[in-house]
PDB file of C-alpha atoms in Angstrom:
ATOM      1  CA  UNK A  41       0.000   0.000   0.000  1.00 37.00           C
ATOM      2  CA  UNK A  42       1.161   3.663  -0.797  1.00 33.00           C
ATOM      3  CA  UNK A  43       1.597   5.563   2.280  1.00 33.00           C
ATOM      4  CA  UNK A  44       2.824   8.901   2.813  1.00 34.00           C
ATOM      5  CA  UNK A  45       1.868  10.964   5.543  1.00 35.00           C
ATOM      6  CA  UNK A  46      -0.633   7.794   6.160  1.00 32.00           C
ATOM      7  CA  UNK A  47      -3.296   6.711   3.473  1.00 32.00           C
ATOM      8  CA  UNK A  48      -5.050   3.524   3.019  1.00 36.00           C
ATOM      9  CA  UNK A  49      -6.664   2.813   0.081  1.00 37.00           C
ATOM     10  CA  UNK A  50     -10.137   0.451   0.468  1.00 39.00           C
ATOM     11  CA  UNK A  51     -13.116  -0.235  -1.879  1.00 41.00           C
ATOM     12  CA  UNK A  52     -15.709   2.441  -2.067  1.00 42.00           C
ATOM     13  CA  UNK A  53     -18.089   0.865   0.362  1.00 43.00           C
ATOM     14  CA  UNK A  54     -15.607   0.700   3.106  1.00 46.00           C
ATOM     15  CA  UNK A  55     -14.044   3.205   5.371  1.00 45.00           C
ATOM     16  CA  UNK A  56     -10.238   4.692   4.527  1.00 45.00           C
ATOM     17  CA  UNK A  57      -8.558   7.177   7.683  1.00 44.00           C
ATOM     18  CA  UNK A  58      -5.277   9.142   6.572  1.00 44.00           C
ATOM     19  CA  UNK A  59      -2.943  10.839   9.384  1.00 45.00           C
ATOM     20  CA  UNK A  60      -2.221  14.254   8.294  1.00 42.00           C
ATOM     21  CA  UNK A  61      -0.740  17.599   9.071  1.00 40.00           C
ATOM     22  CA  UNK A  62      -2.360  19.945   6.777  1.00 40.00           C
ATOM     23  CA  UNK A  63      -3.849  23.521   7.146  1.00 39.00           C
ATOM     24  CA  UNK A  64      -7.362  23.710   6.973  1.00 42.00           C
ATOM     25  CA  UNK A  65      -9.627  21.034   5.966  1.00 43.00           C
ATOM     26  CA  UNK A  66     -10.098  18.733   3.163  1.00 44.00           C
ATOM     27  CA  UNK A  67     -12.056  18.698   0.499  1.00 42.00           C
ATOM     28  CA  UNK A  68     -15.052  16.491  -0.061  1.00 39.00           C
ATOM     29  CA  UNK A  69     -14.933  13.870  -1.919  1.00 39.00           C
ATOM     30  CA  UNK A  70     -10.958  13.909  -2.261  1.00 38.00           C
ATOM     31  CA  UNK A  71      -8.232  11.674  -0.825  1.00 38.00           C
ATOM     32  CA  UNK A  72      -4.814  13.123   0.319  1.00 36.00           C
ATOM     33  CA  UNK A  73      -1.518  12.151   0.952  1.00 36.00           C
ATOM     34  CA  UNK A  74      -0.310  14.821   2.992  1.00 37.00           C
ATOM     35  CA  UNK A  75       2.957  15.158   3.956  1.00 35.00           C
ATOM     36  CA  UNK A  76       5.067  18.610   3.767  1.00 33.00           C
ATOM     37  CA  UNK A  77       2.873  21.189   4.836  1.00 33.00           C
ATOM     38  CA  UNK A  78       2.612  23.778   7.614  1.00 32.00           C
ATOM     39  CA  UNK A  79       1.499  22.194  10.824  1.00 32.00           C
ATOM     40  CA  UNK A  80      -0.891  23.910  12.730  1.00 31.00           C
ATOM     41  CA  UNK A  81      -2.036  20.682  14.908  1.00 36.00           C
ATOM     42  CA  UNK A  82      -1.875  17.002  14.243  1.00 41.00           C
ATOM     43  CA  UNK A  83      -5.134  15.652  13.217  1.00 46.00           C
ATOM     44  CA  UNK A  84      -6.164  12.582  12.796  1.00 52.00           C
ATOM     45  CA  UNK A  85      -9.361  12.034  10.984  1.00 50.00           C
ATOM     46  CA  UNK A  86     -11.519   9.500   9.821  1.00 52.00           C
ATOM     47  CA  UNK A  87     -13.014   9.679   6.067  1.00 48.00           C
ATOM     48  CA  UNK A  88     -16.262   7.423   4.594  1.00 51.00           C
ATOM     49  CA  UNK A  89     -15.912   6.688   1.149  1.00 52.00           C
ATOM     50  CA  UNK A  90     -19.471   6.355   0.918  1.00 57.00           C
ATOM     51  CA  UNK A  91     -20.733   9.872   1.933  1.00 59.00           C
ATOM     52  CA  UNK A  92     -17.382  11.844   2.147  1.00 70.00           C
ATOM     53  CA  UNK A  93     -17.862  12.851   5.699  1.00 88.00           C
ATOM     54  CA  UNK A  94     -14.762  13.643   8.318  1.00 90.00           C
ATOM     55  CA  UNK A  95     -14.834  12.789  11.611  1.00 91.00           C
ATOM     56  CA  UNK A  96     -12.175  13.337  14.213  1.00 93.00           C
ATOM     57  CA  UNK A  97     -11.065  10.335  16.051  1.00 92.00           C
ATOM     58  CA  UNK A  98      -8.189  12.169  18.504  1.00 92.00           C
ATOM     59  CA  UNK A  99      -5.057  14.223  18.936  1.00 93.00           C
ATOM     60  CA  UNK A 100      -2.525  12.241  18.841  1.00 90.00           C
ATOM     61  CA  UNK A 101      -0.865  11.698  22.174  1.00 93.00           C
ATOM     62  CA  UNK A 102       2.913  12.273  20.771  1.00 91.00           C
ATOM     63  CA  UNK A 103       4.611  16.567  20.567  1.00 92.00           C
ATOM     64  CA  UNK A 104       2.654  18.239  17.201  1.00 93.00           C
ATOM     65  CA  UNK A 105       4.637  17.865  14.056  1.00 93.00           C
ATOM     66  CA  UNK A 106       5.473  17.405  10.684  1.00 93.00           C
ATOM     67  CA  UNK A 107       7.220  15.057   8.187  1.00 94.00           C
ATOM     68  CA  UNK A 108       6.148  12.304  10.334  1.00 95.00           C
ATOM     69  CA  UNK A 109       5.367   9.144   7.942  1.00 96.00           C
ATOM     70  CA  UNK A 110       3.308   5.743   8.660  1.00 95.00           C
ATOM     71  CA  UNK A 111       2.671   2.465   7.232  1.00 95.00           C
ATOM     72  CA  UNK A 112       0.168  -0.053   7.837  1.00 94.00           C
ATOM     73  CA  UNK A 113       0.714  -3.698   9.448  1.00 95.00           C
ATOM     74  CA  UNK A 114      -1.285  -6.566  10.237  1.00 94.00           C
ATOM     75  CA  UNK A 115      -1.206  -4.936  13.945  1.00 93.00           C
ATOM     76  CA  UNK A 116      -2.032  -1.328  12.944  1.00 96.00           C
ATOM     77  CA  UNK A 117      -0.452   1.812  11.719  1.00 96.00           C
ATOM     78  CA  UNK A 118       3.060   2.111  12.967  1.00 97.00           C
ATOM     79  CA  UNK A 119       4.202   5.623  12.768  1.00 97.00           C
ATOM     80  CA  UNK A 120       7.501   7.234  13.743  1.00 96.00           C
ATOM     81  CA  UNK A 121       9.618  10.190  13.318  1.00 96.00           C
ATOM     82  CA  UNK A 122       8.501  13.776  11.906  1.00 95.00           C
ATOM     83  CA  UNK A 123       9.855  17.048  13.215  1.00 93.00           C
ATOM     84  CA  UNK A 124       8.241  18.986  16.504  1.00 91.00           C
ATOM     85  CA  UNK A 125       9.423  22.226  18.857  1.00 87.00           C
ATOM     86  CA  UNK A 126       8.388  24.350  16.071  1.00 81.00           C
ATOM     87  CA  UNK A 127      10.426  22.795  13.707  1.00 78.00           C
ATOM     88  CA  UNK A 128      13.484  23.523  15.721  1.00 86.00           C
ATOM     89  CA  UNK A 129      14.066  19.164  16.430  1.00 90.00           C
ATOM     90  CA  UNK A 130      13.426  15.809  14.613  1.00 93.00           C
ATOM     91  CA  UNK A 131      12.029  12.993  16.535  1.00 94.00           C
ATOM     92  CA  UNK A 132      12.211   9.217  16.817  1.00 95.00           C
ATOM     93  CA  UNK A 133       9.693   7.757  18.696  1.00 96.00           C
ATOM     94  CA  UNK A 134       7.255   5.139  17.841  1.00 97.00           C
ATOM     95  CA  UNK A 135       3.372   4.735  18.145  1.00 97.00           C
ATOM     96  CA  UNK A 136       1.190   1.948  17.280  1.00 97.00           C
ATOM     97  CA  UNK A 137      -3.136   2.502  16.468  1.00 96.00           C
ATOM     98  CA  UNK A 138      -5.212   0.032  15.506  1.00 95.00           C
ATOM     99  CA  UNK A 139      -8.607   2.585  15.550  1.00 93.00           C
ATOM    100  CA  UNK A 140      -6.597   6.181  14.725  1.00 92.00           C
ATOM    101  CA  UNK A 141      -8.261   6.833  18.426  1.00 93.00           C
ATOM    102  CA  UNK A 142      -5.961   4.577  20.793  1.00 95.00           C
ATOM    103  CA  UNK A 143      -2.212   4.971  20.469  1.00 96.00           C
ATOM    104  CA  UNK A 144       0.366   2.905  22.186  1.00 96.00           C
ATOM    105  CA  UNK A 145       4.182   4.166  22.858  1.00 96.00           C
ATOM    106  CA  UNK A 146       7.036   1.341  21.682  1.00 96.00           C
ATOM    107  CA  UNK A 147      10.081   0.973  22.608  1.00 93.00           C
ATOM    108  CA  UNK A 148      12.715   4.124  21.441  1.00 92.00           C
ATOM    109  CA  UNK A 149      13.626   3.676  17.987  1.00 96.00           C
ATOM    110  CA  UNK A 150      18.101   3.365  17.953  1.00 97.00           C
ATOM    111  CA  UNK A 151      18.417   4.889  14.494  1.00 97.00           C
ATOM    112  CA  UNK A 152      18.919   8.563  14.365  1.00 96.00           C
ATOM    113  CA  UNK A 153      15.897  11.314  14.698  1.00 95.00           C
ATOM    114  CA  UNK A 154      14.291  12.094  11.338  1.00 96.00           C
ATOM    115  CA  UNK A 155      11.747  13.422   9.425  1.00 96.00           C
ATOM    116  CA  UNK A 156      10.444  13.075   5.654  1.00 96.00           C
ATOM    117  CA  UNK A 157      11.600   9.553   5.443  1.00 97.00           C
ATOM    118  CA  UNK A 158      10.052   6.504   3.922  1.00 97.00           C
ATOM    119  CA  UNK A 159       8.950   3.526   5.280  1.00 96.00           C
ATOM    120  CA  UNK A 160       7.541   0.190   4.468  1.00 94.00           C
ATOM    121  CA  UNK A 161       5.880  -2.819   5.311  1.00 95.00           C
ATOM    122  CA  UNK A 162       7.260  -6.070   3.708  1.00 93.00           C
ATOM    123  CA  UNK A 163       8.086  -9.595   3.948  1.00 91.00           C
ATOM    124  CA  UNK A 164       6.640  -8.903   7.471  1.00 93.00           C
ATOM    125  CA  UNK A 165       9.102  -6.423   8.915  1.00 95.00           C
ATOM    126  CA  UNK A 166       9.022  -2.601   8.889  1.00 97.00           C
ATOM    127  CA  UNK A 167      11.334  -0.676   7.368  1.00 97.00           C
ATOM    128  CA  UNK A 168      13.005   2.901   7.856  1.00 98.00           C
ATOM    129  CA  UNK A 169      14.736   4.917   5.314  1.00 98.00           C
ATOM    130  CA  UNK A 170      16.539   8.174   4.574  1.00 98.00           C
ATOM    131  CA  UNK A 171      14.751  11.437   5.550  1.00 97.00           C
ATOM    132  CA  UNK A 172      16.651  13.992   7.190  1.00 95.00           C
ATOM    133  CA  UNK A 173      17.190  15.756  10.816  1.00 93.00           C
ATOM    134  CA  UNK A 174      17.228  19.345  11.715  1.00 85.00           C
ATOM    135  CA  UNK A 175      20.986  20.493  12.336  1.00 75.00           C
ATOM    136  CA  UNK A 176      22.751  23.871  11.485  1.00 67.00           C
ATOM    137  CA  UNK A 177      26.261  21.462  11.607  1.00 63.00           C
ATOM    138  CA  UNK A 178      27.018  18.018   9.899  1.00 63.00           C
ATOM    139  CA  UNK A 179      25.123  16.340   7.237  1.00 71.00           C
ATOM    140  CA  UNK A 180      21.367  16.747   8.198  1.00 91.00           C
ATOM    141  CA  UNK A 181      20.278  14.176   5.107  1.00 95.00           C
ATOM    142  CA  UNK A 182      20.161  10.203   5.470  1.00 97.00           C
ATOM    143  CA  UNK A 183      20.710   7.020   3.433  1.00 97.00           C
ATOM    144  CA  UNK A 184      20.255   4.233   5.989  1.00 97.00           C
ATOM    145  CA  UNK A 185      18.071   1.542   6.351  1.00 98.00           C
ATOM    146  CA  UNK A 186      16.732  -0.359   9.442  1.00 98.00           C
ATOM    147  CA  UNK A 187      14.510  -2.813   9.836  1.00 97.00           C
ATOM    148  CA  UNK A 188      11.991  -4.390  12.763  1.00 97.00           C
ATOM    149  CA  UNK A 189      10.756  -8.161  12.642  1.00 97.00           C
ATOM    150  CA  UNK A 190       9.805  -8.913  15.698  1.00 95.00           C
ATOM    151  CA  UNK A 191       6.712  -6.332  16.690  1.00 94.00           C
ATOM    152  CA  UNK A 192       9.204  -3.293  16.797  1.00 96.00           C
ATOM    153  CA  UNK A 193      10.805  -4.608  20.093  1.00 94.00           C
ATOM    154  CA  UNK A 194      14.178  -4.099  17.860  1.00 96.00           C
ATOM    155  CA  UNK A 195      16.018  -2.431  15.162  1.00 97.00           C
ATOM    156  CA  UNK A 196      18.044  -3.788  12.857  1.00 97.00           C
ATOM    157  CA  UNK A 197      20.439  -1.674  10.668  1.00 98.00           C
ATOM    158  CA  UNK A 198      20.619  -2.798   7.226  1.00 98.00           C
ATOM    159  CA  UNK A 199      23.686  -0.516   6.064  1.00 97.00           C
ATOM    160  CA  UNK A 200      23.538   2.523   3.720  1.00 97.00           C
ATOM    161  CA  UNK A 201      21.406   2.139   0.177  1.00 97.00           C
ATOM    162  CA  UNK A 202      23.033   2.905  -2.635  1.00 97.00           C
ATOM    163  CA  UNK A 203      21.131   6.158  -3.397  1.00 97.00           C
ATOM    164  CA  UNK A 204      22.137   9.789  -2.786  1.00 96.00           C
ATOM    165  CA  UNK A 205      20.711  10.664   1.130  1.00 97.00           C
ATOM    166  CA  UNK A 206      17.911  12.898   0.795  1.00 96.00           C
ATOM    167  CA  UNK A 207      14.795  13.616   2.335  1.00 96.00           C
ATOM    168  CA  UNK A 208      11.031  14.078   1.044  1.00 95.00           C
ATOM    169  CA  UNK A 209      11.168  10.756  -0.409  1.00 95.00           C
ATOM    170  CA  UNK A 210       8.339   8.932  -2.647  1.00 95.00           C
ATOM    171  CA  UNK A 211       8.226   5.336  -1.453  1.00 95.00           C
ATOM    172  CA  UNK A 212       5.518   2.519  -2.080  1.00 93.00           C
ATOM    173  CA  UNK A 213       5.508  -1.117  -1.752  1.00 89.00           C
ATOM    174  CA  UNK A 214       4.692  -3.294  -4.659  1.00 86.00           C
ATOM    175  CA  UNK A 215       3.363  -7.141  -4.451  1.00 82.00           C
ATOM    176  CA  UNK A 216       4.996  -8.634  -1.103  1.00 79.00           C
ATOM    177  CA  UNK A 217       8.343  -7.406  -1.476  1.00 85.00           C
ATOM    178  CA  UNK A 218       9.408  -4.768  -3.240  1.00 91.00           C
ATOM    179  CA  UNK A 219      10.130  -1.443  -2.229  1.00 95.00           C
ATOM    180  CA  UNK A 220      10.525   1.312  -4.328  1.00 96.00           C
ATOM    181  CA  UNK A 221      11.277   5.321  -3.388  1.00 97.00           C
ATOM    182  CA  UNK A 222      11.720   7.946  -5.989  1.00 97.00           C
ATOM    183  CA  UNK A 223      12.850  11.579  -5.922  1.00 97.00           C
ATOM    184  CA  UNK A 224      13.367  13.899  -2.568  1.00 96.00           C
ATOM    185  CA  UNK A 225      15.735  16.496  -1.770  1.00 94.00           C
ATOM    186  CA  UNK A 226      18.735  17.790  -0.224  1.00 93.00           C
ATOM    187  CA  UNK A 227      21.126  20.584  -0.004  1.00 88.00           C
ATOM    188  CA  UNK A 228      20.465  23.831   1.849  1.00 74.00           C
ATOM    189  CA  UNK A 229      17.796  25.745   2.458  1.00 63.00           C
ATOM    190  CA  UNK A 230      15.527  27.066  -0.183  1.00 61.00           C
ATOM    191  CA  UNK A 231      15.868  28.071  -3.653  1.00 62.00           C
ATOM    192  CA  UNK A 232      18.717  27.274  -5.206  1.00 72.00           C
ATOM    193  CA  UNK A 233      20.515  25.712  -2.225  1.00 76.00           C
ATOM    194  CA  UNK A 234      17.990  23.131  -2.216  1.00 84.00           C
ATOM    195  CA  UNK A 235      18.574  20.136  -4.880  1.00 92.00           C
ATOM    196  CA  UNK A 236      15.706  17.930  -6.230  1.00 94.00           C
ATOM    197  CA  UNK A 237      15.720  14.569  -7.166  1.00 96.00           C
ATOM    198  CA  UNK A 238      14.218  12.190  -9.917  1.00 97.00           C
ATOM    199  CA  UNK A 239      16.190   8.912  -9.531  1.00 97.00           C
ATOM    200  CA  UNK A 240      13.735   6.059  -8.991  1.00 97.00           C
ATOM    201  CA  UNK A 241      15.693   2.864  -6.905  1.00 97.00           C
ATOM    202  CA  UNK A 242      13.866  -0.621  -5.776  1.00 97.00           C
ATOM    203  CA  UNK A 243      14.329  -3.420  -3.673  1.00 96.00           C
ATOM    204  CA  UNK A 244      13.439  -6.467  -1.949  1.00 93.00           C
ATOM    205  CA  UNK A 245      15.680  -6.692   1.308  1.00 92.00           C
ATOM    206  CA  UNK A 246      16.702  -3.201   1.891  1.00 92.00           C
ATOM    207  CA  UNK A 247      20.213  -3.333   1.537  1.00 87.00           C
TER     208      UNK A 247
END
């Protein structure tokens, strides 16, 4: 399933919920993948496919952000990372929901605090990649990979992929294994400090 800020896709008759940091509200009748937008407050939100309605289901119980990014699982929507204090700090904490309106804390994440990342679910682990943290030293952009199997009780780091580091990644998953992120950014600042992407790189293991 395609997820970016957090979007499931579902027939027409059932229900779809999306995790979002957007300013104002949607538009009937539309579907969003929301990801690098102003935050004003994190809301998540429930949308029927049927009549197009929104209805709010909680604040989250994690700091308000942005560039946080979710998948789904067979035990919920794990979601981790995005950037909070105003944009001043990236994060890497974890939260499990399996109704958008319960969320429960996992163990601290060991890879480094990020935001704008990808992630995946496949071959029954999730996956972390690239994305970037907020630092006026160092490199701020990523290339590494991690990896839970067992429940998110531990990480696993896969090494560093093959493509440039870079945040505001497209990623999907395709079939049962194969992941697949295209474009992003990196450099600094805006305008011409800041370098896009349009590389396109897959795979099936993450390394």
């Amino acid at each position: 399933a395609r997820v970016s800020a957090c979007t499931k896709s579902v027939p027409e008759d059932e229900s779809s919920w999306t995790v979002h940091h957007r300013r104002g509200a949607p538009v009937a009748g539309e579907r969003y993948n929301m990801r690098r937008t102003h935050l004003v407050a994190l809301l998540v939100a429930s949308i029927s496919a049927q009549n197009a309605t929104w209805q709010k289901l909680s604040d989250g119980p994690w700091s308000a952000r942005e560039g946080l990014m979710a998948v789904e699982t067979p035990a919920g929507i794990v979601m981790t990372g995005g950037r909070d204090l105003f944009g001043a700090a990236a994060t890497r904490d974890v939260w499990v929901t399996k109704d958008g309106s319960k969320w429960e804390k996992q163990a601290q994440a060991p890879f480094k605090a990020r935001a704008y990342h990808a992630m995946f679910y496949a071959q029954g682990c999730v996956f972390v990649a690239g994305g970037q943290t907020i630092s006026l030293i160092g490199a701020p952009y990523y290339n590494d990979v991690w990896k839970s199997c067992d429940g998110l009780q531990t990480w696993h780091p896969l090494g560093h992929a093959p493509w440039r580091p870079r945040a505001g990644i497209a990623f999907t998953s395709f079939g049962s294994d194969q992941m697949i992120i295209a474009g992003g950014c990196y450099g600094e600042g805006q305008g011409p400090g800041r370098k896009f992407l349009n590389d396109v790189w897959s795979s099936t293991d993450g390394t």
